[in-house]
């Protein structure tokens, strides 16, 4: 199975300024890959290299097994630019029709269907579109030809919540259809629910690639149990992966790393009346990759 | 017609119509006053010479015999002002092929389409050429009509020849602006360098006729291949026109090659 995206030592310097250095990465068919990093990390640089808008200083990148310079490759990619500039007096619908024509035609009604779904007004002239409508036009042109690879550069930044909801649903559909997605973001929360794997870039370098499921296993979770009678603290001490235990009468508070199994078994010896478990805080793990100090710094906190 | 050519023509349409109106208004105004000049030739000839003494006279193309139909047509239409307008029109359109959309950020989206970079430049260049050709053809018809109405007594063939030269010189400078824009992505740079070359070229060609120190430079001026053959008086300077056309083709090839290897939008 050839990788959909494959890079080898991909490097880009803007003059003397580093954009991206020595990126080696593979994205497999059907995978949703979250590409995470703070501003200036090199996400947009990577994406523009894959789209052949800019050329690598060294290294190489292939998409669907072909060099990114191969024009045909871009016919199979959908891409809404991070900051979409649209100008001119052309109406949005005509512009989208032009894009569709260049892509060899899009089934009739597809543009209208997407416009309706996103509630976009396509009768407006391009130069006069509101920011929201502009983003919708960007999304429509990226999804309309049902691309095999979707490349999204911080897609939800600035989308209004309703559009964002619809957009995430569209990404999930693409994923269900078995197509491939590369989605960049500077916040984990944006991709953790759709991504299978996340790659973390910092200062132009890929510092980690993680399975989201594995990340979740390692995630920190705050848990509260309420019992029908006071419980002894000792019953919950020295459990595997359980720390910060506090007991106040009939309630227990603690933090778990990874699996809750040991805690659940210990709690089952008493009568549980109520239980609260926070969402795993992947952000906390994720942030450790950003700071150069020891990973998992939170473990000692 | 390729989709991108059609789309680019659409982008150019309003600008083309604007330039057409402007240049047509200029032509109509100046060519409609010819009858009053013909009726009083000595007065106007003297007035012109005293208004443009010395080197200014050379810059205006010599001002010889401006009361004759050919002299008048050469001086007010084909010498300086209309070439200037059409070159400005061409350079504006030329920068709008690559540099302007690149600076606006709209080119990036076009580049994510499955269009070859060479194709992109050539399609935009073709649309620029067609737009400029439309301006040239409409204004040619207007000049022919006004020359007939005003009874300028210039053979229509010579007017067509002069207008072809006018188109070519504008085509050259517009392509130059397009090429500079394609190579650098900078509109202001393309206009400054292209415009600077146009002004310098014009001065060298016109003043070079009487200033020996620069006359040897005349061959590097595109205007040399347009003005030196005096098409209004003598018809088609075919060889000279082919030089302009050849240089334009070289520029277009350069645009393709330069754009092919460059980072866009950085
Ligand atoms: N056109 C450019 N010229 C010079 N440096 C650039 C340019 N584009 C990006 N960079 C630099 O490259 C690095 C990565 O930028 P970018 O890929 O835009 O990051 P991200 O998209 O992750 O925020 C940054 O340090 C940025 O300053
Ligand atoms: Mg970015």
XYZ file of C-alpha atoms and ligand atoms in Angstrom:
595
model
C 0.000 0.000 0.000
C 1.610 3.276 -1.051
C 1.372 6.119 1.379
C -0.856 9.010 0.346
C 1.666 11.531 1.591
C 5.297 10.671 1.966
C 8.115 13.050 2.745
C 11.780 12.379 3.178
C 14.098 14.901 4.754
C 11.812 17.650 3.526
C 13.431 20.996 4.285
C 12.505 24.561 3.494
C 14.491 27.682 4.233
C 13.139 31.093 3.333
C 16.470 32.676 2.616
C 18.228 32.088 5.923
C 15.032 31.722 7.875
C 14.013 28.207 8.731
C 10.529 27.163 7.733
C 10.783 23.401 8.039
C 13.684 21.060 8.607
C 14.155 17.418 7.788
C 10.538 16.275 7.859
C 10.103 12.563 7.303
C 6.510 11.484 7.477
C 4.042 9.037 5.989
C 0.299 9.342 5.920
C -1.548 6.178 4.977
C -4.709 5.893 2.897
C -7.848 6.419 4.938
C -5.988 8.023 7.777
C -6.907 11.306 9.433
C -3.647 12.908 10.421
C -3.624 15.831 12.842
C -0.679 18.126 12.295
C -0.130 20.125 15.435
C 2.133 22.934 16.385
C 2.164 26.487 17.709
C 2.184 29.463 15.358
C 5.352 29.609 13.294
C 6.070 25.899 13.747
C 6.081 25.143 10.028
C 2.596 23.742 9.400
C 1.684 26.076 6.572
C 5.146 25.643 5.099
C 4.640 21.866 4.984
C 1.241 22.210 3.372
C 2.426 24.689 0.760
C 5.286 22.346 -0.091
C 2.828 19.489 -0.599
C 0.743 21.704 -2.870
C 3.830 22.758 -4.840
C 3.179 26.437 -4.198
C 6.687 26.640 -2.784
C 9.661 24.413 -3.584
C 11.766 22.484 -1.064
C 15.304 23.576 -0.278
C 16.156 19.894 0.032
C 14.468 16.573 0.526
C 11.431 15.389 -1.348
C 7.710 14.936 -1.042
C 5.361 12.669 -2.900
C 1.590 12.600 -2.910
C -0.138 9.456 -4.174
C 3.319 8.215 -5.073
C 3.973 11.062 -7.527
C 6.282 14.016 -7.088
C 4.406 17.089 -5.914
C 5.413 18.808 -9.162
C 3.148 16.432 -11.026
C 0.116 18.572 -11.894
C -2.306 15.642 -11.877
C -1.693 15.153 -8.154
C -3.466 18.392 -7.340
C -6.575 17.156 -9.087
C -6.955 14.634 -6.279
C -6.429 17.111 -3.448
C -8.937 19.442 -1.826
C -7.571 22.462 0.015
C -9.211 25.484 1.590
C -6.396 28.001 2.194
C -5.799 29.081 5.775
C -6.279 32.699 4.871
C -8.406 32.809 1.794
C -8.119 35.951 -0.286
C -10.830 36.455 -2.867
C -11.124 39.524 -5.029
C -13.036 40.805 -7.960
C -16.527 41.376 -9.194
C -17.175 37.811 -10.206
C -20.033 36.176 -8.337
C -19.041 33.408 -5.973
C -21.089 30.860 -7.877
C -19.315 31.662 -11.158
C -15.967 31.438 -9.455
C -16.812 28.011 -8.066
C -18.000 26.898 -11.483
C -14.649 27.976 -12.892
C -12.818 25.969 -10.226
C -15.017 22.976 -11.011
C -14.382 23.290 -14.749
C -10.626 23.327 -14.270
C -10.962 20.242 -12.117
C -12.715 18.526 -14.978
C -16.267 19.116 -13.872
C -18.190 18.449 -10.721
C -21.510 16.693 -10.660
C -24.418 19.030 -11.189
C -25.964 20.356 -8.048
C -22.923 19.521 -5.947
C -22.004 23.176 -5.475
C -25.564 24.123 -4.572
C -25.860 21.194 -2.229
C -22.734 22.249 -0.333
C -23.820 25.893 -0.366
C -27.134 24.934 1.171
C -25.481 22.762 3.712
C -23.128 25.519 4.819
C -25.760 28.186 4.317
C -23.516 30.155 1.957
C -24.796 32.964 -0.240
C -23.141 32.457 -3.624
C -24.836 35.328 -5.441
C -22.463 37.841 -3.852
C -19.490 39.246 -5.721
C -16.177 37.754 -4.662
C -14.647 41.009 -3.444
C -17.645 41.734 -1.253
C -18.002 38.434 0.572
C -18.079 38.613 4.335
C -15.373 36.704 6.160
C -17.826 33.931 6.953
C -19.006 33.565 3.377
C -15.461 33.673 2.117
C -14.564 30.730 4.311
C -17.615 28.880 3.091
C -16.530 29.429 -0.508
C -13.116 28.091 0.475
C -14.705 24.998 1.987
C -17.038 24.401 -0.952
C -14.221 24.493 -3.492
C -12.199 22.113 -1.322
C -14.978 19.550 -0.895
C -16.870 19.807 -4.178
C -14.793 17.396 -6.251
C -14.761 14.769 -3.499
C -10.977 14.727 -3.242
C -9.110 11.616 -2.170
C -6.882 13.753 0.032
C -8.157 16.689 1.991
C -5.565 19.152 3.268
C -6.863 21.519 5.910
C -4.720 24.317 7.317
C -6.147 25.423 10.666
C -9.601 25.081 9.182
C -11.794 26.090 12.073
C -9.924 29.190 13.147
C -12.481 31.921 12.762
C -15.352 29.742 11.539
C -18.543 30.598 13.303
C -19.803 27.771 15.548
C -22.632 26.584 13.280
C -20.384 26.355 10.243
C -17.707 24.715 12.337
C -20.162 22.041 13.380
C -21.200 21.339 9.795
C -17.616 21.414 8.659
C -16.517 18.845 11.230
C -19.402 16.652 10.146
C -18.163 16.922 6.562
C -14.659 15.908 7.613
C -16.076 12.908 9.449
C -17.970 11.892 6.325
C -14.793 12.083 4.299
C -13.157 9.895 6.898
C -16.027 7.401 6.880
C -15.771 7.240 3.105
C -12.213 6.029 3.627
C -10.504 9.073 2.208
C -7.421 10.682 3.698
C -7.206 13.916 5.657
C -4.280 16.059 6.742
C -5.457 18.665 9.194
C -3.234 21.221 10.848
C -4.047 23.036 14.035
C -2.431 24.749 16.949
C -4.868 23.254 19.434
C -5.254 19.575 20.079
C -8.929 19.863 20.949
C -9.651 20.763 17.349
C -8.332 17.492 15.942
C -8.474 14.928 18.728
C -11.995 13.851 17.911
C -11.352 13.276 14.230
C -7.687 12.351 14.009
C -6.237 8.851 14.153
C -2.711 10.071 14.611
C -1.177 13.375 15.502
C 2.227 14.722 14.548
C 3.672 17.514 16.604
C 5.907 20.138 15.028
C 7.875 22.723 16.860
C 10.299 25.264 15.389
C 10.313 23.520 12.030
C 10.902 20.026 13.338
C 8.618 17.076 13.796
C 9.105 16.182 17.462
C 6.608 13.390 17.917
C 4.040 11.304 16.121
C 1.438 9.696 18.357
C -1.613 7.555 18.034
C -4.564 9.456 19.433
C -5.720 6.274 21.161
C -2.294 5.888 22.779
C -2.288 9.518 23.773
C -5.646 8.996 25.406
C -4.299 6.018 27.340
C -1.657 8.258 28.780
C -4.011 11.077 29.450
C -4.666 12.489 32.884
C -8.175 12.233 34.211
C -9.714 13.729 37.337
C -12.211 11.400 38.974
C -14.673 11.772 41.846
C -16.591 9.002 43.618
C -19.415 9.487 46.095
C -20.303 6.537 48.366
C -23.242 5.846 50.642
C -20.926 5.862 53.698
C -17.486 7.225 54.610
C -14.603 5.228 53.118
C -11.071 4.633 54.431
C -8.360 6.432 52.519
C -6.047 3.416 52.732
C -8.317 1.439 50.421
C -7.310 3.769 47.571
C -3.654 4.291 48.236
C -0.916 2.650 46.183
C -3.260 1.747 43.381
C -1.670 1.487 39.950
C -1.906 4.822 38.141
C -3.851 6.548 40.898
C -2.484 9.611 42.661
C -3.463 12.778 44.496
C -6.003 10.856 46.544
C -8.135 12.880 48.961
C -10.974 11.433 50.975
C -13.570 13.584 52.709
C -16.135 11.524 54.469
C -18.090 9.646 51.827
C -16.404 11.215 48.805
C -13.138 10.497 47.069
C -11.180 12.644 44.686
C -8.145 11.523 42.728
C -6.230 11.739 39.485
C -5.569 8.777 37.237
C -2.929 8.294 34.584
C -4.138 6.074 31.823
C -6.413 3.149 32.627
C -8.999 3.528 35.378
C -9.124 -0.233 35.960
C -7.449 -0.449 39.394
C -9.483 2.423 40.770
C -12.781 0.986 39.561
C -12.013 -2.368 41.179
C -11.111 -0.710 44.474
C -14.237 1.434 44.430
C -16.422 -1.575 43.681
C -15.835 -2.831 47.222
C -18.081 -0.006 48.450
C -21.474 1.236 47.399
C -21.053 3.906 44.746
C -23.918 6.389 44.543
C -22.408 8.851 42.114
C -19.346 9.192 39.931
C -17.829 12.067 37.952
C -15.004 11.673 35.478
C -13.564 14.585 33.540
C -12.626 14.248 29.856
C -9.040 13.098 29.474
C -6.893 16.152 29.246
C -4.800 15.373 26.181
C -3.794 18.989 26.041
C -1.747 18.488 29.149
C 0.285 15.704 27.583
C 0.445 17.485 24.336
C 1.836 20.629 25.922
C 4.762 18.733 27.317
C 6.039 18.326 23.765
C 6.058 22.059 23.407
C 8.343 22.714 26.314
C 11.819 21.414 25.935
C 12.000 20.136 29.511
C 11.420 16.544 30.392
C 8.300 15.151 28.795
C 5.531 14.159 31.165
C 6.564 16.935 33.507
C 3.055 16.836 34.918
C 3.774 13.454 36.500
C 5.705 15.075 39.284
C 3.405 18.029 39.732
C -10.898 28.374 -25.349
C -9.063 27.138 -22.228
C -11.012 27.750 -19.032
C -8.313 29.886 -17.483
C -8.096 32.137 -20.558
C -11.838 32.674 -20.429
C -11.745 33.381 -16.718
C -8.868 35.851 -17.105
C -10.658 37.669 -19.909
C -13.536 38.089 -17.504
C -11.187 39.584 -14.917
C -9.817 42.023 -17.497
C -13.117 43.062 -19.010
C -13.879 46.114 -16.919
C -10.360 47.414 -17.126
C -10.352 46.912 -20.910
C -13.608 48.804 -21.289
C -12.259 51.641 -19.142
C -9.095 52.021 -21.197
C -11.102 51.797 -24.399
C -13.342 54.645 -23.324
C -10.371 56.761 -22.261
C -8.292 56.228 -25.401
C -11.326 56.620 -27.665
C -12.244 59.899 -26.012
C -8.695 61.150 -26.546
C -8.689 60.096 -30.201
C -12.092 61.605 -30.887
C -11.162 64.898 -29.306
C -7.865 65.331 -31.120
C -8.874 63.988 -34.513
C -12.062 66.053 -34.611
C -10.152 69.333 -34.405
C -8.001 68.539 -37.444
C -10.226 70.456 -39.918
C -9.595 73.731 -38.093
C -5.845 73.097 -38.203
C -5.870 72.324 -41.891
C -7.723 75.586 -42.556
C -4.958 77.615 -40.939
C -1.736 75.576 -41.441
C 0.926 78.284 -41.030
C -0.507 79.472 -37.749
C -0.660 76.042 -36.159
C 2.732 74.966 -37.463
C 4.280 78.086 -35.934
C 2.345 77.660 -32.705
C 3.557 74.074 -32.351
C 7.176 74.942 -33.027
C 7.198 77.794 -30.562
C 5.491 75.731 -27.915
C 8.077 72.951 -28.195
C 11.460 74.539 -28.814
C 14.747 72.671 -29.264
C 14.964 69.146 -27.829
C 11.293 69.195 -26.881
C 10.548 69.315 -30.565
C 12.533 66.119 -31.025
C 10.695 64.506 -28.133
C 7.447 65.339 -29.904
C 8.724 63.569 -32.978
C 9.955 66.569 -34.935
C 6.605 68.271 -35.483
C 7.268 68.362 -39.209
C 4.341 69.353 -41.305
C 1.725 68.945 -38.619
C -0.928 70.633 -40.687
C -0.839 67.778 -43.200
C -3.011 64.763 -42.471
C -0.055 62.395 -42.068
C 1.973 64.837 -39.997
C -0.954 65.528 -37.724
C -1.830 61.856 -37.289
C 1.781 61.018 -36.528
C 2.177 63.824 -34.012
C -1.013 63.562 -32.006
C -1.761 59.853 -32.304
C 1.167 57.619 -33.186
C 4.146 59.541 -31.851
C 3.794 59.898 -28.121
C 0.460 60.235 -26.407
C -1.508 57.268 -27.666
C 1.493 54.921 -27.389
C 1.877 56.207 -23.849
C -1.758 55.464 -23.025
C -1.749 52.053 -24.654
C 1.513 51.100 -22.975
C 0.065 52.089 -19.609
C -2.991 50.005 -20.393
C -0.805 47.050 -21.417
C 1.431 47.269 -18.367
C -1.560 47.443 -16.057
C -3.043 44.340 -17.642
C 0.370 42.651 -17.700
C 0.931 43.022 -13.967
C -2.572 41.744 -13.324
C -1.625 38.401 -14.838
C 0.627 37.220 -11.996
C 1.998 39.939 -9.708
C -1.288 41.523 -8.626
C -3.098 38.269 -7.777
C 0.038 37.055 -6.054
C 0.184 40.170 -3.867
C -3.523 39.952 -3.158
C -3.134 36.306 -2.235
C -5.635 35.044 -4.786
C -3.019 33.295 -6.913
C -2.404 30.626 -4.290
C -5.831 29.112 -4.803
C -5.370 29.052 -8.587
C -2.090 27.250 -8.049
C -3.746 24.496 -6.059
C -5.735 23.591 -9.158
C -4.413 20.895 -11.460
C -2.980 23.483 -13.850
C 0.618 23.284 -14.916
C 2.601 26.385 -13.967
C 3.666 26.966 -17.566
C 0.103 26.657 -18.670
C -0.936 29.146 -16.029
C 1.500 31.782 -17.269
C 0.749 31.121 -20.936
C -3.023 31.204 -20.431
C -2.829 34.460 -18.509
C -0.497 35.877 -21.158
C -2.865 34.814 -23.917
C -5.770 36.519 -22.167
C -3.663 39.661 -21.756
C -2.753 39.560 -25.462
C -6.370 39.101 -26.524
C -7.539 41.950 -24.301
C -4.894 44.295 -25.638
C -5.717 43.206 -29.173
C -9.348 44.094 -28.562
C -8.360 47.598 -27.431
C -6.086 47.962 -30.479
C -8.731 46.771 -32.953
C -11.509 48.985 -31.656
C -9.255 52.037 -31.600
C -7.998 51.196 -35.109
C -11.534 51.217 -36.412
C -12.124 54.510 -34.663
C -8.998 56.108 -36.169
C -9.923 54.850 -39.645
C -13.412 56.288 -39.268
C -12.257 59.627 -37.864
C -9.533 59.919 -40.537
C -12.158 59.404 -43.217
C -14.594 61.857 -41.648
C -11.910 64.506 -41.106
C -10.485 63.863 -44.581
C -6.904 63.359 -43.389
C -5.861 61.919 -46.741
C -3.684 59.216 -45.165
C -3.850 55.850 -46.960
C -5.822 53.373 -44.837
C -3.013 50.852 -45.319
C -0.578 53.172 -43.586
C -2.956 53.714 -40.701
C -3.281 49.961 -40.268
C 0.519 49.627 -40.403
C 1.033 52.366 -37.803
C -1.656 50.911 -35.563
C -0.074 47.466 -35.810
C 3.166 49.027 -34.619
C 1.308 50.758 -31.809
C -0.153 47.440 -30.745
C 3.235 45.724 -30.912
C 5.050 48.319 -28.828
C 2.324 48.111 -26.162
C 2.330 44.316 -26.408
C 6.068 44.348 -25.802
C 5.897 46.549 -22.701
C 2.839 44.759 -21.329
C 4.624 41.435 -21.729
C 7.666 42.952 -20.059
C 5.540 43.948 -17.061
C 3.986 40.483 -16.997
C 7.413 38.860 -17.108
C 8.858 41.035 -14.358
C 5.768 40.253 -12.292
C 6.030 36.532 -12.999
C 9.704 36.523 -12.040
C 9.393 38.537 -8.827
C 5.717 38.622 -7.853
C 6.067 42.357 -7.228
C 3.739 44.703 -9.028
C 5.473 47.952 -8.078
C 8.814 46.577 -9.200
C 7.400 45.428 -12.530
C 5.781 48.804 -13.187
C 8.840 50.792 -12.124
C 11.337 48.816 -14.180
C 9.021 48.420 -17.184
C 7.949 52.057 -17.084
C 11.545 53.230 -16.625
C 12.625 51.258 -19.668
C 9.752 52.702 -21.698
C 10.591 56.298 -20.814
C 14.330 55.815 -21.320
C 13.722 53.980 -24.581
C 11.512 56.729 -25.913
C 13.962 59.484 -24.985
C 16.901 57.618 -26.484
C 15.093 57.007 -29.734
C 13.772 60.552 -30.186
C 16.656 62.608 -28.844
C 19.183 60.128 -30.207
C 18.358 61.318 -33.697
C 20.193 64.579 -33.067
C 22.398 63.806 -30.073
C 25.304 61.721 -31.302
C 26.378 60.746 -27.796
C 23.340 58.499 -27.402
C 22.432 57.746 -30.985
C 24.406 54.483 -30.977
C 22.087 53.307 -28.173
C 18.978 53.597 -30.276
C 18.983 49.935 -31.233
C 18.251 48.921 -27.603
C 15.123 51.070 -27.567
C 11.949 49.205 -28.523
C 10.645 52.484 -29.920
C 13.364 52.453 -32.536
C 11.623 49.546 -34.238
C 8.296 51.330 -34.134
C 9.126 54.967 -34.937
C 12.143 54.705 -37.196
C 10.216 53.127 -40.073
C 7.676 56.005 -40.076
C 4.724 53.699 -40.876
C 2.200 56.570 -41.150
C 4.240 57.902 -44.050
C 5.862 54.790 -45.455
C 3.727 51.792 -44.552
C 4.841 48.507 -42.975
C 8.376 48.295 -41.544
C 8.046 44.528 -41.499
C 11.564 43.714 -40.346
C 11.393 46.163 -37.458
C 8.039 44.827 -36.330
C 9.386 41.291 -36.362
C 12.149 42.430 -34.016
C 9.551 43.688 -31.520
C 7.528 40.518 -31.889
C 10.607 38.341 -31.427
C 11.658 40.234 -28.320
C 8.136 39.860 -26.934
C 8.214 36.114 -27.533
C 11.556 35.886 -25.727
C 10.080 37.793 -22.795
C 7.078 35.467 -22.639
C 9.363 32.433 -22.607
C 11.354 34.053 -19.819
C 8.155 34.587 -17.857
C 7.298 30.904 -18.154
C 10.749 29.730 -17.130
C 11.077 32.190 -14.243
C 7.673 31.353 -12.818
C 8.285 27.645 -13.215
C 11.083 27.552 -10.674
C 9.991 30.036 -8.071
C 8.245 30.024 -4.685
C 4.892 31.732 -4.992
C 3.493 34.129 -2.425
C 6.486 34.312 -0.083
N 7.315 33.892 3.328
C 8.112 33.703 4.373
N 9.285 34.342 4.456
C 10.101 34.154 5.504
N 9.840 33.339 6.529
C 8.685 32.685 6.519
C 7.753 32.822 5.442
N 6.690 32.032 5.694
C 6.946 31.439 6.873
N 8.133 31.819 7.373
C 8.743 31.376 8.637
O 8.752 29.974 8.646
C 8.367 29.487 9.907
C 7.178 28.572 9.777
O 6.062 29.316 9.347
P 4.671 28.659 9.011
O 4.900 27.471 8.164
O 3.807 29.722 8.463
O 4.168 28.225 10.446
P 2.716 27.795 10.948
O 1.837 27.621 9.769
O 2.951 26.542 11.698
O 2.240 28.889 11.848
C 8.093 30.704 10.772
O 9.250 30.954 11.547
C 7.893 31.804 9.807
O 8.318 33.023 10.316
Mg 0.013 28.606 9.387
